[in-house]
Amino acid sequence: MRGLTWPWMWLLSVVVVAGHGENNGQDEAQQQPVFPHKHLTAPVPSTGLLYPRESETREVRILDGMWRLLISQPSDPLQGLREKWYEESLHKTGLEIIPMPVPASYNDITTDNLRDHVGTVWYERTFFVSRDWEENRRTWLRFGSVHYEAVVWINGQNAMSHSIGHLPFEADISNLLNFGGENRITVMCDNRLTNHTVPQGQVSTVKTDSGETPIQSYTFDFFNYAGIHRSVHLYTTPLVHISDIAISTQLSSDQVGRIDYRIWLDGSTEDSTMQPTHVLVQLRDNEGVVAAQQVNRAVYNGTLLVPGAKPWWPYLMHPEPGYLYSLEFELFVSSVEGDDGDELLDAYRLPVGIRTLSWTSTSLLLNGKPLYLRGFGRHEDSDIRGKGLDYALLARDFNLIKWVGANAYRTSHYPYSEESMQFADEHGIMIVDECSAVNIDIFEPELLSNHMSALEQLIHRDRNHASVIAWSVANEPRSFKMGALSYFQALVNYTRSIAQGRPLTAAINASPDPPKQCHLAALLDIVGFNRYNAWYQNSGRTDMIVNLLTEEAQRWHQNFGKPVILFEYGADTMEGLHSLPVYIWSEDYQVALFSQHFKAFDKLRKQNWFIGEFVWNFADFKTAQTYTRVGGNKKGVFTRSRQPKEVAHILRWRYFALANELDWVPLPKHLSVYISSSVNGNGHARTEL
Ligand code: GCB
């Protein structure tokens, strides 16, 4: 469709232009069968994933706050659908309604066993929409994430549905609203995981002392929190508006930035006198000064060149990390009859960091510089609110990440909030962006189809973030199994076709060697593995880490010829528990185990294909109840309330020492406390090696 003229485009109610920039490959991928089962094709590309932002042409309201919740009988999760609870206010059911905050997981809010509820719950709230919103605009309702499956009604009419948690979805609800009056949103949320959901789980029935009840089981190691986890936005757009944007950036060695952009328009108007004339594309630096601009009259894609561009650099790799420009798109129309000049129809501003990302068989490079990633696997998890978005927690976590000197994390094991991705851009924290396929085991076409969709939605949502440096297609799949080979060939083929200039990786726990060799590693660009030496293997033996780890990393590289990263290592640690000699679960043991890993990493770093070390985990987090977990997984460097364990100080020392060695970052003043002049001053302290 390249080169179409405006009037032509105007005839289309949804306009998609394939540009000359990066090809996201979706068109091709859709035509190819991607699995031996012929009927299986790539997912239909998702829509509506542009984050709602205010502008002179758009209004945004957030519908967070106290909603009402009705809990369905676990034995009859579809009762509400049969009885059409959405047709009227939930209190008409005569069933108990309780207050429920949004955003939050519902599990830990009450004092009864809502925590372990299996099946559906119903949310509801009312809101007013002013009469002004009726004219010449569209009103959208957007959910940042409802886990796992959601059906939404407005004033009793079905508005949208979505499955796969941790991802946004939206619908134009203009035709369902009472403008100038009260409106009701009803949401049915279902938390059940099956063999076809991403991630997988099983629901079975058990006999309790008071009768039969369904229970949910899963093999992954974090609690299956559910509910409306992220903000609910109500926002307006003009009738015809910018519905999507894709950018890719590059930086040349002489500091010329290049931004290839593409925009999509959506909508139509009955007013045939309105004609779009042009899109004004302006790049503003962080002081508002225009650094590049283009008036685009005929096509919806183009390239901006930015001489003397300020690059996006990660934290501690540059004095001004996380530099962002604002890329403004302004869509103008003119009246055919009038000669009042062009009129602004829609405006959208996208924060953009300019950087080049590339990789080889030994390294991952940003702006031409090889990266050494030092960071964490994390969870979106905290006391009471579970997986609910919490700005206080977000800010605290980033303060801790920076305090400890990390430069990266993996969004283990699902997409994190859009707000956290924006924060990562701003702070220069690099993200390995993982989809929600954790511990997948039964490699069937229906799962593959949902898994591809999970990746499509994740990549679509996050493709414009400078912070995203890789896509992780799965965590610890049973990738040594027979069915895994054709499954991952199809999945990786598809994902590569939409990868938007990022390498593909995964967190693997299968073996680099036969007989249980991983079928996925050979397909990836970066091999990531998880290994718990001296914890799950050889518990208590901190003298069995260095050789085992270095030899295994070596085999991953030798066998697959890719850069290698350790995505998980660690030890459960009870805060306050101490033991000399060191003993597992004590803070001292965690320190000893980390220290031996550091030795292994330093050996590996000498071989230039080892590109990073990620601790498991940033903070303690909740899991399902088992006898191996005391209140949850305790492998955090920080407690669940985000206070440092002893190891945090040691890790901080290491991460800053790496920053100092690799990027000449001065060590923070108070990295270590004063001991004596011979240790801290110019004395001649003798050290053991
Ligand atoms: C893993 C998993 C992670 C677990 C961790 C553990 O390999 O990827 O989800 O929490 O081990 O602590 O067992």
PDB file of N, CA and C in Angstrom, residues 100-171:
ATOM      1  N   MET A 100     -13.858  -4.253  46.675  1.00  0.00           N
ATOM      2  CA  MET A 100     -12.605  -4.812  46.150  1.00  0.00           C
ATOM      3  C   MET A 100     -11.824  -3.711  45.422  1.00  0.00           C
ATOM      4  N   PRO A 101     -10.601  -3.436  45.891  1.00  0.00           N
ATOM      5  CA  PRO A 101      -9.816  -2.383  45.235  1.00  0.00           C
ATOM      6  C   PRO A 101      -9.318  -2.792  43.853  1.00  0.00           C
ATOM      7  N   VAL A 102      -9.233  -1.822  42.986  1.00  0.00           N
ATOM      8  CA  VAL A 102      -8.653  -1.993  41.642  1.00  0.00           C
ATOM      9  C   VAL A 102      -7.636  -0.876  41.457  1.00  0.00           C
ATOM     10  N   PRO A 103      -6.388  -1.131  41.073  1.00  0.00           N
ATOM     11  CA  PRO A 103      -5.853  -2.442  40.738  1.00  0.00           C
ATOM     12  C   PRO A 103      -5.350  -3.187  41.977  1.00  0.00           C
ATOM     13  N   ALA A 104      -5.562  -4.487  41.989  1.00  0.00           N
ATOM     14  CA  ALA A 104      -5.028  -5.383  43.033  1.00  0.00           C
ATOM     15  C   ALA A 104      -5.429  -6.796  42.658  1.00  0.00           C
ATOM     16  N   SER A 105      -4.665  -7.769  43.176  1.00  0.00           N
ATOM     17  CA  SER A 105      -5.169  -9.136  43.126  1.00  0.00           C
ATOM     18  C   SER A 105      -6.233  -9.221  44.216  1.00  0.00           C
ATOM     19  N   TYR A 106      -7.262 -10.007  43.985  1.00  0.00           N
ATOM     20  CA  TYR A 106      -8.293 -10.100  45.029  1.00  0.00           C
ATOM     21  C   TYR A 106      -7.899 -11.059  46.156  1.00  0.00           C
ATOM     22  N   ASN A 107      -6.905 -11.906  45.916  1.00  0.00           N
ATOM     23  CA  ASN A 107      -6.647 -13.058  46.795  1.00  0.00           C
ATOM     24  C   ASN A 107      -6.362 -12.727  48.252  1.00  0.00           C
ATOM     25  N   ASP A 108      -5.544 -11.692  48.493  1.00  0.00           N
ATOM     26  CA  ASP A 108      -5.096 -11.443  49.869  1.00  0.00           C
ATOM     27  C   ASP A 108      -5.827 -10.280  50.533  1.00  0.00           C
ATOM     28  N   ILE A 109      -6.934  -9.864  49.973  1.00  0.00           N
ATOM     29  CA  ILE A 109      -7.623  -8.691  50.519  1.00  0.00           C
ATOM     30  C   ILE A 109      -8.535  -9.080  51.692  1.00  0.00           C
ATOM     31  N   THR A 110      -9.190 -10.225  51.573  1.00  0.00           N
ATOM     32  CA  THR A 110     -10.143 -10.602  52.632  1.00  0.00           C
ATOM     33  C   THR A 110      -9.446 -11.489  53.665  1.00  0.00           C
ATOM     34  N   THR A 111     -10.200 -11.875  54.685  1.00  0.00           N
ATOM     35  CA  THR A 111      -9.603 -12.714  55.740  1.00  0.00           C
ATOM     36  C   THR A 111     -10.025 -14.173  55.590  1.00  0.00           C
ATOM     37  N   ASP A 112     -10.848 -14.461  54.575  1.00  0.00           N
ATOM     38  CA  ASP A 112     -11.259 -15.852  54.403  1.00  0.00           C
ATOM     39  C   ASP A 112     -10.506 -16.471  53.225  1.00  0.00           C
ATOM     40  N   ASN A 113     -10.991 -17.600  52.747  1.00  0.00           N
ATOM     41  CA  ASN A 113     -10.182 -18.303  51.747  1.00  0.00           C
ATOM     42  C   ASN A 113     -10.450 -17.892  50.302  1.00  0.00           C
ATOM     43  N   LEU A 114     -10.813 -16.626  50.104  1.00  0.00           N
ATOM     44  CA  LEU A 114     -10.858 -16.091  48.732  1.00  0.00           C
ATOM     45  C   LEU A 114      -9.470 -16.281  48.090  1.00  0.00           C
ATOM     46  N   ARG A 115      -8.452 -16.329  48.954  1.00  0.00           N
ATOM     47  CA  ARG A 115      -7.094 -16.536  48.446  1.00  0.00           C
ATOM     48  C   ARG A 115      -7.015 -17.738  47.507  1.00  0.00           C
ATOM     49  N   ASP A 116      -7.661 -18.835  47.874  1.00  0.00           N
ATOM     50  CA  ASP A 116      -7.514 -20.053  47.078  1.00  0.00           C
ATOM     51  C   ASP A 116      -8.716 -20.314  46.175  1.00  0.00           C
ATOM     52  N   HIS A 117      -9.501 -19.268  45.926  1.00  0.00           N
ATOM     53  CA  HIS A 117     -10.688 -19.416  45.091  1.00  0.00           C
ATOM     54  C   HIS A 117     -10.307 -19.925  43.689  1.00  0.00           C
ATOM     55  N   VAL A 118     -11.122 -20.813  43.161  1.00  0.00           N
ATOM     56  CA  VAL A 118     -10.910 -21.320  41.797  1.00  0.00           C
ATOM     57  C   VAL A 118     -12.185 -21.041  41.007  1.00  0.00           C
ATOM     58  N   GLY A 119     -12.047 -20.398  39.875  1.00  0.00           N
ATOM     59  CA  GLY A 119     -13.219 -20.147  39.025  1.00  0.00           C
ATOM     60  C   GLY A 119     -13.408 -18.668  38.781  1.00  0.00           C
ATOM     61  N   THR A 120     -14.678 -18.235  38.774  1.00  0.00           N
ATOM     62  CA  THR A 120     -14.947 -16.852  38.375  1.00  0.00           C
ATOM     63  C   THR A 120     -15.276 -15.963  39.578  1.00  0.00           C
ATOM     64  N   VAL A 121     -14.952 -14.680  39.405  1.00  0.00           N
ATOM     65  CA  VAL A 121     -15.462 -13.633  40.299  1.00  0.00           C
ATOM     66  C   VAL A 121     -16.007 -12.541  39.386  1.00  0.00           C
ATOM     67  N   TRP A 122     -16.909 -11.722  39.939  1.00  0.00           N
ATOM     68  CA  TRP A 122     -17.523 -10.651  39.147  1.00  0.00           C
ATOM     69  C   TRP A 122     -17.224  -9.305  39.790  1.00  0.00           C
ATOM     70  N   TYR A 123     -16.671  -8.408  38.987  1.00  0.00           N
ATOM     71  CA  TYR A 123     -16.400  -7.040  39.440  1.00  0.00           C
ATOM     72  C   TYR A 123     -17.456  -6.114  38.839  1.00  0.00           C
ATOM     73  N   GLU A 124     -17.678  -5.008  39.540  1.00  0.00           N
ATOM     74  CA  GLU A 124     -18.630  -4.026  39.006  1.00  0.00           C
ATOM     75  C   GLU A 124     -18.318  -2.647  39.572  1.00  0.00           C
ATOM     76  N   ARG A 125     -18.547  -1.636  38.774  1.00  0.00           N
ATOM     77  CA  ARG A 125     -18.557  -0.263  39.285  1.00  0.00           C
ATOM     78  C   ARG A 125     -19.374   0.612  38.331  1.00  0.00           C
ATOM     79  N   THR A 126     -19.738   1.792  38.827  1.00  0.00           N
ATOM     80  CA  THR A 126     -20.458   2.725  37.960  1.00  0.00           C
ATOM     81  C   THR A 126     -19.609   3.974  37.763  1.00  0.00           C
ATOM     82  N   PHE A 127     -19.927   4.704  36.720  1.00  0.00           N
ATOM     83  CA  PHE A 127     -19.201   5.949  36.445  1.00  0.00           C
ATOM     84  C   PHE A 127     -20.071   6.822  35.546  1.00  0.00           C
ATOM     85  N   PHE A 128     -19.803   8.104  35.587  1.00  0.00           N
ATOM     86  CA  PHE A 128     -20.535   9.035  34.718  1.00  0.00           C
ATOM     87  C   PHE A 128     -19.669   9.442  33.532  1.00  0.00           C
ATOM     88  N   VAL A 129     -20.323   9.696  32.431  1.00  0.00           N
ATOM     89  CA  VAL A 129     -19.608  10.251  31.271  1.00  0.00           C
ATOM     90  C   VAL A 129     -20.348  11.525  30.871  1.00  0.00           C
ATOM     91  N   SER A 130     -19.593  12.592  30.677  1.00  0.00           N
ATOM     92  CA  SER A 130     -20.269  13.865  30.390  1.00  0.00           C
ATOM     93  C   SER A 130     -20.825  13.870  28.960  1.00  0.00           C
ATOM     94  N   ARG A 131     -21.771  14.767  28.755  1.00  0.00           N
ATOM     95  CA  ARG A 131     -22.384  14.887  27.420  1.00  0.00           C
ATOM     96  C   ARG A 131     -21.362  15.297  26.355  1.00  0.00           C
ATOM     97  N   ASP A 132     -20.340  16.063  26.785  1.00  0.00           N
ATOM     98  CA  ASP A 132     -19.331  16.548  25.812  1.00  0.00           C
ATOM     99  C   ASP A 132     -18.676  15.398  25.058  1.00  0.00           C
ATOM    100  N   TRP A 133     -18.638  14.258  25.703  1.00  0.00           N
ATOM    101  CA  TRP A 133     -17.914  13.144  25.088  1.00  0.00           C
ATOM    102  C   TRP A 133     -18.691  12.478  23.950  1.00  0.00           C
ATOM    103  N   GLU A 134     -19.919  12.917  23.756  1.00  0.00           N
ATOM    104  CA  GLU A 134     -20.750  12.236  22.748  1.00  0.00           C
ATOM    105  C   GLU A 134     -20.413  12.690  21.332  1.00  0.00           C
ATOM    106  N   GLU A 135     -20.015  13.948  21.213  1.00  0.00           N
ATOM    107  CA  GLU A 135     -19.852  14.560  19.890  1.00  0.00           C
ATOM    108  C   GLU A 135     -18.453  14.348  19.330  1.00  0.00           C
ATOM    109  N   ASN A 136     -18.382  13.932  18.106  1.00  0.00           N
ATOM    110  CA  ASN A 136     -17.118  13.905  17.359  1.00  0.00           C
ATOM    111  C   ASN A 136     -15.972  13.184  18.044  1.00  0.00           C
ATOM    112  N   ARG A 137     -16.272  12.206  18.813  1.00  0.00           N
ATOM    113  CA  ARG A 137     -15.156  11.430  19.379  1.00  0.00           C
ATOM    114  C   ARG A 137     -15.602  10.017  19.706  1.00  0.00           C
ATOM    115  N   ARG A 138     -14.615   9.217  19.997  1.00  0.00           N
ATOM    116  CA  ARG A 138     -14.880   7.834  20.386  1.00  0.00           C
ATOM    117  C   ARG A 138     -14.356   7.642  21.801  1.00  0.00           C
ATOM    118  N   THR A 139     -15.065   6.820  22.551  1.00  0.00           N
ATOM    119  CA  THR A 139     -14.645   6.564  23.929  1.00  0.00           C
ATOM    120  C   THR A 139     -14.222   5.105  24.031  1.00  0.00           C
ATOM    121  N   TRP A 140     -13.049   4.910  24.594  1.00  0.00           N
ATOM    122  CA  TRP A 140     -12.455   3.583  24.693  1.00  0.00           C
ATOM    123  C   TRP A 140     -12.331   3.172  26.148  1.00  0.00           C
ATOM    124  N   LEU A 141     -12.506   1.903  26.386  1.00  0.00           N
ATOM    125  CA  LEU A 141     -12.276   1.353  27.720  1.00  0.00           C
ATOM    126  C   LEU A 141     -11.113   0.384  27.591  1.00  0.00           C
ATOM    127  N   ARG A 142     -10.126   0.544  28.465  1.00  0.00           N
ATOM    128  CA  ARG A 142      -8.913  -0.266  28.322  1.00  0.00           C
ATOM    129  C   ARG A 142      -8.476  -0.825  29.667  1.00  0.00           C
ATOM    130  N   PHE A 143      -8.198  -2.097  29.675  1.00  0.00           N
ATOM    131  CA  PHE A 143      -7.707  -2.775  30.880  1.00  0.00           C
ATOM    132  C   PHE A 143      -6.222  -3.076  30.683  1.00  0.00           C
ATOM    133  N   GLY A 144      -5.399  -2.692  31.669  1.00  0.00           N
ATOM    134  CA  GLY A 144      -3.964  -2.971  31.572  1.00  0.00           C
ATOM    135  C   GLY A 144      -3.675  -4.452  31.731  1.00  0.00           C
ATOM    136  N   SER A 145      -4.455  -5.147  32.561  1.00  0.00           N
ATOM    137  CA  SER A 145      -4.330  -6.600  32.719  1.00  0.00           C
ATOM    138  C   SER A 145      -5.433  -7.121  33.629  1.00  0.00           C
ATOM    139  N   VAL A 146      -6.097  -8.154  33.173  1.00  0.00           N
ATOM    140  CA  VAL A 146      -6.992  -8.925  34.045  1.00  0.00           C
ATOM    141  C   VAL A 146      -6.516 -10.366  33.922  1.00  0.00           C
ATOM    142  N   HIS A 147      -6.246 -10.972  35.046  1.00  0.00           N
ATOM    143  CA  HIS A 147      -5.714 -12.337  35.001  1.00  0.00           C
ATOM    144  C   HIS A 147      -6.804 -13.307  35.453  1.00  0.00           C
ATOM    145  N   TYR A 148      -7.090 -14.408  34.679  1.00  0.00           N
ATOM    146  CA  TYR A 148      -6.465 -14.824  33.454  1.00  0.00           C
ATOM    147  C   TYR A 148      -7.360 -14.482  32.257  1.00  0.00           C
ATOM    148  N   GLU A 149      -8.656 -14.638  32.490  1.00  0.00           N
ATOM    149  CA  GLU A 149      -9.587 -14.414  31.386  1.00  0.00           C
ATOM    150  C   GLU A 149     -10.643 -13.407  31.833  1.00  0.00           C
ATOM    151  N   ALA A 150     -11.054 -12.544  30.918  1.00  0.00           N
ATOM    152  CA  ALA A 150     -12.031 -11.526  31.299  1.00  0.00           C
ATOM    153  C   ALA A 150     -13.127 -11.411  30.252  1.00  0.00           C
ATOM    154  N   VAL A 151     -14.356 -11.197  30.719  1.00  0.00           N
ATOM    155  CA  VAL A 151     -15.445 -10.802  29.828  1.00  0.00           C
ATOM    156  C   VAL A 151     -15.995  -9.507  30.417  1.00  0.00           C
ATOM    157  N   VAL A 152     -16.231  -8.514  29.539  1.00  0.00           N
ATOM    158  CA  VAL A 152     -16.611  -7.184  30.023  1.00  0.00           C
ATOM    159  C   VAL A 152     -17.933  -6.755  29.392  1.00  0.00           C
ATOM    160  N   TRP A 153     -18.821  -6.218  30.239  1.00  0.00           N
ATOM    161  CA  TRP A 153     -20.081  -5.668  29.753  1.00  0.00           C
ATOM    162  C   TRP A 153     -20.171  -4.203  30.177  1.00  0.00           C
ATOM    163  N   ILE A 154     -20.780  -3.400  29.303  1.00  0.00           N
ATOM    164  CA  ILE A 154     -21.095  -2.021  29.657  1.00  0.00           C
ATOM    165  C   ILE A 154     -22.609  -1.893  29.604  1.00  0.00           C
ATOM    166  N   ASN A 155     -23.178  -1.465  30.695  1.00  0.00           N
ATOM    167  CA  ASN A 155     -24.639  -1.318  30.792  1.00  0.00           C
ATOM    168  C   ASN A 155     -25.354  -2.574  30.290  1.00  0.00           C
ATOM    169  N   GLY A 156     -24.801  -3.712  30.637  1.00  0.00           N
ATOM    170  CA  GLY A 156     -25.448  -4.980  30.297  1.00  0.00           C
ATOM    171  C   GLY A 156     -25.138  -5.506  28.907  1.00  0.00           C
ATOM    172  N   GLN A 157     -24.394  -4.752  28.120  1.00  0.00           N
ATOM    173  CA  GLN A 157     -24.071  -5.190  26.745  1.00  0.00           C
ATOM    174  C   GLN A 157     -22.621  -5.649  26.683  1.00  0.00           C
ATOM    175  N   ASN A 158     -22.414  -6.741  25.987  1.00  0.00           N
ATOM    176  CA  ASN A 158     -21.057  -7.266  25.899  1.00  0.00           C
ATOM    177  C   ASN A 158     -20.141  -6.286  25.171  1.00  0.00           C
ATOM    178  N   ALA A 159     -19.016  -5.956  25.783  1.00  0.00           N
ATOM    179  CA  ALA A 159     -18.104  -4.977  25.184  1.00  0.00           C
ATOM    180  C   ALA A 159     -16.825  -5.634  24.658  1.00  0.00           C
ATOM    181  N   MET A 160     -16.309  -6.630  25.370  1.00  0.00           N
ATOM    182  CA  MET A 160     -15.058  -7.270  24.927  1.00  0.00           C
ATOM    183  C   MET A 160     -14.752  -8.459  25.823  1.00  0.00           C
ATOM    184  N   SER A 161     -13.836  -9.274  25.354  1.00  0.00           N
ATOM    185  CA  SER A 161     -13.328 -10.338  26.212  1.00  0.00           C
ATOM    186  C   SER A 161     -11.859 -10.563  25.846  1.00  0.00           C
ATOM    187  N   HIS A 162     -11.146 -11.168  26.759  1.00  0.00           N
ATOM    188  CA  HIS A 162      -9.705 -11.341  26.545  1.00  0.00           C
ATOM    189  C   HIS A 162      -9.214 -12.464  27.435  1.00  0.00           C
ATOM    190  N   SER A 163      -8.275 -13.246  26.903  1.00  0.00           N
ATOM    191  CA  SER A 163      -7.623 -14.173  27.810  1.00  0.00           C
ATOM    192  C   SER A 163      -6.119 -14.071  27.630  1.00  0.00           C
ATOM    193  N   ILE A 164      -5.404 -14.612  28.581  1.00  0.00           N
ATOM    194  CA  ILE A 164      -3.963 -14.484  28.825  1.00  0.00           C
ATOM    195  C   ILE A 164      -3.780 -13.237  29.685  1.00  0.00           C
ATOM    196  N   GLY A 165      -3.394 -13.447  30.913  1.00  0.00           N
ATOM    197  CA  GLY A 165      -3.225 -12.322  31.831  1.00  0.00           C
ATOM    198  C   GLY A 165      -2.033 -11.466  31.466  1.00  0.00           C
ATOM    199  N   HIS A 166      -1.837 -10.391  32.199  1.00  0.00           N
ATOM    200  CA  HIS A 166      -0.652  -9.525  32.112  1.00  0.00           C
ATOM    201  C   HIS A 166      -0.551  -8.750  30.795  1.00  0.00           C
ATOM    202  N   LEU A 167      -1.620  -8.689  30.035  1.00  0.00           N
ATOM    203  CA  LEU A 167      -1.578  -7.990  28.749  1.00  0.00           C
ATOM    204  C   LEU A 167      -2.800  -7.086  28.626  1.00  0.00           C
ATOM    205  N   PRO A 168      -2.635  -5.939  27.956  1.00  0.00           N
ATOM    206  CA  PRO A 168      -3.764  -5.011  27.856  1.00  0.00           C
ATOM    207  C   PRO A 168      -4.781  -5.395  26.779  1.00  0.00           C
ATOM    208  N   PHE A 169      -5.989  -4.898  26.915  1.00  0.00           N
ATOM    209  CA  PHE A 169      -7.010  -5.058  25.870  1.00  0.00           C
ATOM    210  C   PHE A 169      -8.002  -3.920  26.013  1.00  0.00           C
ATOM    211  N   GLU A 170      -8.656  -3.595  24.900  1.00  0.00           N
ATOM    212  CA  GLU A 170      -9.553  -2.445  24.934  1.00  0.00           C
ATOM    213  C   GLU A 170     -10.649  -2.587  23.896  1.00  0.00           C
ATOM    214  N   ALA A 171     -11.675  -1.747  24.016  1.00  0.00           N
ATOM    215  CA  ALA A 171     -12.722  -1.700  22.994  1.00  0.00           C
ATOM    216  C   ALA A 171     -13.294  -0.288  22.941  1.00  0.00           C
TER     217      ALA A 171
END
